[in-house]
Amino acid sequence: MTDIEDHIREFARVQPTVAGPELARFITAMRRLQDIVVSTDPEASVWDDTAALLEDVCTRLENDVAPAGVSPVGRARNLPGHGHPMAPPWTVADSSPDAVTMQGHFTRYHVGGNNAVHGGVIPLFYDFHFGLVVSAAGRPDSRTAYLHVDYRRVTPIDVPLTARAWIDSVDGRKLFVRATMTDIDGNVLSEANGLMIKLLPHQP
C-alpha cells in the first residue's frame, strides 16, 4: 500500500461508537419533538414558553461542545439513523462488503404533503445509505459526486420499509452504487444510483 493510501485511510475517518441508554433516550425524545413540531398548532404563549425551555436545553448542551467526529451523535451504530436526528430512523439489517440492507420507516417529520414522504428526504436517505456501503466495503472516506433518484410510487409514513444498496462497479477512486426501496408487499417505491469518489489526501 502506498503512503498516499495510508494517509487516505487515516484522514477524517469517523469511528463508529455504541451509544448508551441516556443518548438513546435523548435522541428518541428529539425525534418525538420533531414530529410534534410539524403537527401541532398551539396558542402563541405555548410557542413562547416552549422556546424558553429549548433555549435552556441549548445552553446546557453548549457547555460540552465537541469537535467533529468526537460527538457520538451520527456515530452511534446501535441507534436508528446512527443517532443523528436529521437522518431518518433506519437501522442496518444486513451488511457485507458488497451490499447493505436497511429497514425502517419515515414519520410525520418527513412529510411533504398528504402524509407522503417529502421528495427531498428520499435522496437524503440514499446518501446516508450509500455512505454505509462505502464503509462496509472498507473503502476510504468518499464524497458523493452525484445521486440520481427515480420515484416509482408515493412513499408512505409510519409503515415498515426496506432498502438495499449494493456496489454496481468500481473504477479506481470511483465507486458506483445502486439501491432500491420497497414496501412490505415488495412494491418498489424508488430506485437510486450514485457515484462515490474516494478522497485525496488534501480534500476535506
GROMACS .gro file of N, CA and C in nm, residues 85-171:
model
  261
   85PRO      N    1  -3.042   1.315   1.439
   85PRO     CA    2  -3.183   1.349   1.422
   85PRO      C    3  -3.221   1.392   1.281
   86MET      N    4  -3.122   1.428   1.198
   86MET     CA    5  -3.153   1.464   1.059
   86MET      C    6  -3.176   1.340   0.974
   87ALA      N    7  -3.110   1.229   1.009
   87ALA     CA    8  -3.122   1.106   0.932
   87ALA      C    9  -3.251   1.034   0.968
   88PRO      N   10  -3.323   0.981   0.870
   88PRO     CA   11  -3.443   0.903   0.900
   88PRO      C   12  -3.409   0.785   0.991
   89PRO      N   13  -3.506   0.742   1.075
   89PRO     CA   14  -3.477   0.638   1.175
   89PRO      C   15  -3.473   0.497   1.117
   90TRP      N   16  -3.368   0.468   1.042
   90TRP     CA   17  -3.347   0.336   0.983
   90TRP      C   18  -3.227   0.269   1.049
   91THR      N   19  -3.226   0.135   1.047
   91THR     CA   20  -3.115   0.059   1.102
   91THR      C   21  -3.066  -0.043   1.000
   92VAL      N   22  -2.941  -0.084   1.014
   92VAL     CA   23  -2.882  -0.182   0.924
   92VAL      C   24  -2.933  -0.321   0.962
   93ALA      N   25  -2.993  -0.390   0.863
   93ALA     CA   26  -3.043  -0.525   0.884
   93ALA      C   27  -2.942  -0.630   0.840
   94ASP      N   28  -2.862  -0.598   0.739
   94ASP     CA   29  -2.762  -0.691   0.688
   94ASP      C   30  -2.654  -0.612   0.617
   95SER      N   31  -2.530  -0.654   0.635
   95SER     CA   32  -2.419  -0.580   0.576
   95SER      C   33  -2.309  -0.676   0.531
   96SER      N   34  -2.256  -0.650   0.413
   96SER     CA   35  -2.143  -0.725   0.360
   96SER      C   36  -2.057  -0.629   0.281
   97PRO      N   37  -1.938  -0.670   0.236
   97PRO     CA   38  -1.853  -0.579   0.158
   97PRO      C   39  -1.915  -0.536   0.026
   98ASP      N   40  -2.020  -0.604  -0.017
   98ASP     CA   41  -2.082  -0.572  -0.146
   98ASP      C   42  -2.216  -0.501  -0.136
   99ALA      N   43  -2.284  -0.513  -0.022
   99ALA     CA   44  -2.420  -0.458  -0.012
   99ALA      C   45  -2.458  -0.432   0.133
  100VAL      N   46  -2.552  -0.339   0.151
  100VAL     CA   47  -2.606  -0.308   0.283
  100VAL      C   48  -2.758  -0.300   0.272
  101THR      N   49  -2.826  -0.376   0.356
  101THR     CA   50  -2.973  -0.371   0.361
  101THR      C   51  -3.015  -0.300   0.488
  102MET      N   52  -3.109  -0.207   0.472
  102MET     CA   53  -3.159  -0.131   0.586
  102MET      C   54  -3.310  -0.147   0.599
  103GLN      N   55  -3.358  -0.134   0.720
  103GLN     CA   56  -3.501  -0.138   0.746
  103GLN      C   57  -3.538  -0.021   0.836
  104GLY      N   58  -3.658   0.032   0.816
  104GLY     CA   59  -3.701   0.145   0.897
  104GLY      C   60  -3.831   0.203   0.846
  105HIS      N   61  -3.854   0.327   0.879
  105HIS     CA   62  -3.977   0.395   0.836
  105HIS      C   63  -3.952   0.545   0.838
  106PHE      N   64  -4.047   0.617   0.783
  106PHE     CA   65  -4.046   0.763   0.789
  106PHE      C   66  -4.162   0.808   0.878
  107THR      N   67  -4.152   0.929   0.931
  107THR     CA   68  -4.252   0.978   1.025
  107THR      C   69  -4.312   1.111   0.978
  108ARG      N   70  -4.398   1.166   1.061
  108ARG     CA   71  -4.465   1.293   1.028
  108ARG      C   72  -4.364   1.402   0.996
  109TYR      N   73  -4.251   1.399   1.062
  109TYR     CA   74  -4.146   1.498   1.039
  109TYR      C   75  -4.100   1.500   0.894
  110HIS      N   76  -4.112   1.387   0.824
  110HIS     CA   77  -4.062   1.374   0.688
  110HIS      C   78  -4.168   1.400   0.581
  111VAL      N   79  -4.287   1.440   0.622
  111VAL     CA   80  -4.398   1.458   0.528
  111VAL      C   81  -4.378   1.581   0.441
  112GLY      N   82  -4.407   1.563   0.311
  112GLY     CA   83  -4.410   1.677   0.219
  112GLY      C   84  -4.551   1.726   0.198
  113GLY      N   85  -4.647   1.635   0.203
  113GLY     CA   86  -4.788   1.668   0.188
  113GLY      C   87  -4.869   1.540   0.178
  114ASN      N   88  -4.993   1.546   0.227
  114ASN     CA   89  -5.086   1.432   0.217
  114ASN      C   90  -5.028   1.303   0.276
  115ASN      N   91  -4.954   1.317   0.385
  115ASN     CA   92  -4.894   1.203   0.454
  115ASN      C   93  -4.799   1.121   0.367
  116ALA      N   94  -4.743   1.184   0.265
  116ALA     CA   95  -4.641   1.121   0.182
  116ALA      C   96  -4.505   1.181   0.217
  117VAL      N   97  -4.401   1.099   0.209
  117VAL     CA   98  -4.266   1.146   0.241
  117VAL      C   99  -4.223   1.253   0.140
  118HIS      N  100  -4.166   1.360   0.190
  118HIS     CA  101  -4.115   1.469   0.105
  118HIS      C  102  -4.012   1.414   0.007
  119GLY      N  103  -4.023   1.456  -0.119
  119GLY     CA  104  -3.932   1.407  -0.221
  119GLY      C  105  -3.786   1.431  -0.190
  120GLY      N  106  -3.755   1.537  -0.118
  120GLY     CA  107  -3.616   1.567  -0.085
  120GLY      C  108  -3.559   1.479   0.024
  121VAL      N  109  -3.645   1.415   0.103
  121VAL     CA  110  -3.597   1.329   0.210
  121VAL      C  111  -3.541   1.198   0.153
  122ILE      N  112  -3.597   1.154   0.041
  122ILE     CA  113  -3.553   1.027  -0.018
  122ILE      C  114  -3.405   1.032  -0.060
  123PRO      N  115  -3.361   1.136  -0.133
  123PRO     CA  116  -3.218   1.144  -0.164
  123PRO      C  117  -3.131   1.154  -0.039
  124LEU      N  118  -3.179   1.224   0.063
  124LEU     CA  119  -3.106   1.233   0.190
  124LEU      C  120  -3.082   1.094   0.246
  125PHE      N  121  -3.188   1.013   0.245
  125PHE     CA  122  -3.175   0.876   0.295
  125PHE      C  123  -3.074   0.796   0.212
  126TYR      N  124  -3.086   0.804   0.079
  126TYR     CA  125  -2.996   0.726  -0.006
  126TYR      C  126  -2.851   0.771   0.011
  127ASP      N  127  -2.828   0.898   0.033
  127ASP     CA  128  -2.692   0.946   0.053
  127ASP      C  129  -2.633   0.885   0.180
  128PHE      N  130  -2.714   0.878   0.284
  128PHE     CA  131  -2.673   0.813   0.408
  128PHE      C  132  -2.646   0.665   0.384
  129HIS      N  133  -2.736   0.601   0.309
  129HIS     CA  134  -2.725   0.458   0.279
  129HIS      C  135  -2.598   0.429   0.197
  130PHE      N  136  -2.571   0.511   0.096
  130PHE     CA  137  -2.452   0.491   0.014
  130PHE      C  138  -2.324   0.506   0.096
  131GLY      N  139  -2.327   0.597   0.194
  131GLY     CA  140  -2.211   0.613   0.281
  131GLY      C  141  -2.184   0.486   0.362
  132LEU      N  142  -2.290   0.416   0.401
  132LEU     CA  143  -2.274   0.291   0.474
  132LEU      C  144  -2.215   0.183   0.383
  133VAL      N  145  -2.251   0.186   0.254
  133VAL     CA  146  -2.194   0.091   0.159
  133VAL      C  147  -2.044   0.114   0.147
  134VAL      N  148  -2.002   0.241   0.140
  134VAL     CA  149  -1.860   0.274   0.134
  134VAL      C  150  -1.787   0.216   0.255
  135SER      N  151  -1.844   0.235   0.373
  135SER     CA  152  -1.781   0.186   0.495
  135SER      C  153  -1.776   0.034   0.498
  136ALA      N  154  -1.887  -0.030   0.460
  136ALA     CA  155  -1.893  -0.176   0.462
  136ALA      C  156  -1.793  -0.238   0.365
  137ALA      N  157  -1.766  -0.167   0.257
  137ALA     CA  158  -1.671  -0.217   0.158
  137ALA      C  159  -1.526  -0.196   0.201
  138GLY      N  160  -1.506  -0.126   0.313
  138GLY     CA  161  -1.371  -0.098   0.360
  138GLY      C  162  -1.300   0.007   0.278
  139ARG      N  163  -1.378   0.089   0.208
  139ARG     CA  164  -1.319   0.194   0.125
  139ARG      C  165  -1.281   0.313   0.211
  140PRO      N  166  -1.182   0.392   0.169
  140PRO     CA  167  -1.151   0.517   0.238
  140PRO      C  168  -1.269   0.614   0.228
  141ASP      N  169  -1.268   0.718   0.312
  141ASP     CA  170  -1.374   0.817   0.309
  141ASP      C  171  -1.394   0.870   0.168
  142SER      N  172  -1.521   0.887   0.133
  142SER     CA  173  -1.557   0.929  -0.002
  142SER      C  174  -1.660   1.041   0.003
  143ARG      N  175  -1.675   1.109  -0.109
  143ARG     CA  176  -1.778   1.213  -0.124
  143ARG      C  177  -1.873   1.173  -0.237
  144THR      N  178  -1.996   1.220  -0.225
  144THR     CA  179  -2.095   1.193  -0.328
  144THR      C  180  -2.071   1.285  -0.447
  145ALA      N  181  -2.045   1.224  -0.564
  145ALA     CA  182  -2.026   1.302  -0.686
  145ALA      C  183  -2.160   1.331  -0.753
  146TYR      N  184  -2.246   1.230  -0.754
  146TYR     CA  185  -2.384   1.253  -0.800
  146TYR      C  186  -2.474   1.148  -0.737
  147LEU      N  187  -2.601   1.183  -0.731
  147LEU     CA  188  -2.702   1.094  -0.675
  147LEU      C  189  -2.831   1.114  -0.753
  148HIS      N  190  -2.878   1.009  -0.819
  148HIS     CA  191  -2.998   1.017  -0.901
  148HIS      C  192  -3.106   0.926  -0.841
  149VAL      N  193  -3.228   0.978  -0.829
  149VAL     CA  194  -3.339   0.901  -0.773
  149VAL      C  195  -3.454   0.896  -0.873
  150ASP      N  196  -3.508   0.777  -0.894
  150ASP     CA  197  -3.631   0.758  -0.971
  150ASP      C  198  -3.741   0.723  -0.873
  151TYR      N  199  -3.846   0.804  -0.872
  151TYR     CA  200  -3.959   0.782  -0.782
  151TYR      C  201  -4.063   0.696  -0.855
  152ARG      N  202  -4.087   0.576  -0.802
  152ARG     CA  203  -4.180   0.483  -0.865
  152ARG      C  204  -4.320   0.489  -0.807
  153ARG      N  205  -4.329   0.508  -0.677
  153ARG     CA  206  -4.457   0.520  -0.606
  153ARG      C  207  -4.442   0.621  -0.493
  154VAL      N  208  -4.554   0.666  -0.442
  154VAL     CA  209  -4.551   0.754  -0.326
  154VAL      C  210  -4.498   0.675  -0.206
  155THR      N  211  -4.407   0.735  -0.132
  155THR     CA  212  -4.351   0.669  -0.013
  155THR      C  213  -4.432   0.710   0.109
  156PRO      N  214  -4.494   0.614   0.178
  156PRO     CA  215  -4.580   0.647   0.293
  156PRO      C  216  -4.500   0.662   0.421
  157ILE      N  217  -4.562   0.719   0.521
  157ILE     CA  218  -4.501   0.729   0.654
  157ILE      C  219  -4.559   0.622   0.745
  158ASP      N  220  -4.488   0.596   0.854
  158ASP     CA  221  -4.534   0.508   0.961
  158ASP      C  222  -4.564   0.365   0.916
  159VAL      N  223  -4.494   0.317   0.814
  159VAL     CA  224  -4.505   0.177   0.773
  159VAL      C  225  -4.365   0.121   0.755
  160PRO      N  226  -4.345  -0.008   0.781
  160PRO     CA  227  -4.210  -0.066   0.767
  160PRO      C  228  -4.167  -0.074   0.621
  161LEU      N  229  -4.044  -0.033   0.595
  161LEU     CA  230  -3.988  -0.033   0.461
  161LEU      C  231  -3.850  -0.098   0.463
  162THR      N  232  -3.805  -0.139   0.346
  162THR     CA  233  -3.673  -0.200   0.332
  162THR      C  234  -3.599  -0.135   0.216
  163ALA      N  235  -3.471  -0.112   0.233
  163ALA     CA  236  -3.388  -0.057   0.125
  163ALA      C  237  -3.260  -0.140   0.116
  164ARG      N  238  -3.221  -0.169  -0.007
  164ARG     CA  239  -3.097  -0.244  -0.028
  164ARG      C  240  -3.009  -0.165  -0.124
  165ALA      N  241  -2.885  -0.142  -0.086
  165ALA     CA  242  -2.789  -0.072  -0.171
  165ALA      C  243  -2.670  -0.163  -0.194
  166TRP      N  244  -2.619  -0.162  -0.316
  166TRP     CA  245  -2.508  -0.251  -0.349
  166TRP      C  246  -2.411  -0.183  -0.444
  167ILE      N  247  -2.290  -0.236  -0.448
  167ILE     CA  248  -2.187  -0.185  -0.537
  167ILE      C  249  -2.215  -0.235  -0.678
  168ASP      N  250  -2.229  -0.142  -0.770
  168ASP     CA  251  -2.253  -0.178  -0.910
  168ASP      C  252  -2.122  -0.202  -0.983
  169SER      N  253  -2.025  -0.114  -0.960
  169SER     CA  254  -1.892  -0.132  -1.021
  169SER      C  255  -1.792  -0.041  -0.951
  170VAL      N  256  -1.663  -0.070  -0.974
  170VAL     CA  257  -1.555   0.008  -0.916
  170VAL      C  258  -1.458   0.045  -1.027
  171ASP      N  259  -1.418   0.173  -1.028
  171ASP     CA  260  -1.322   0.220  -1.127
  171ASP      C  261  -1.224   0.313  -1.057
   0.00000   0.00000   0.00000
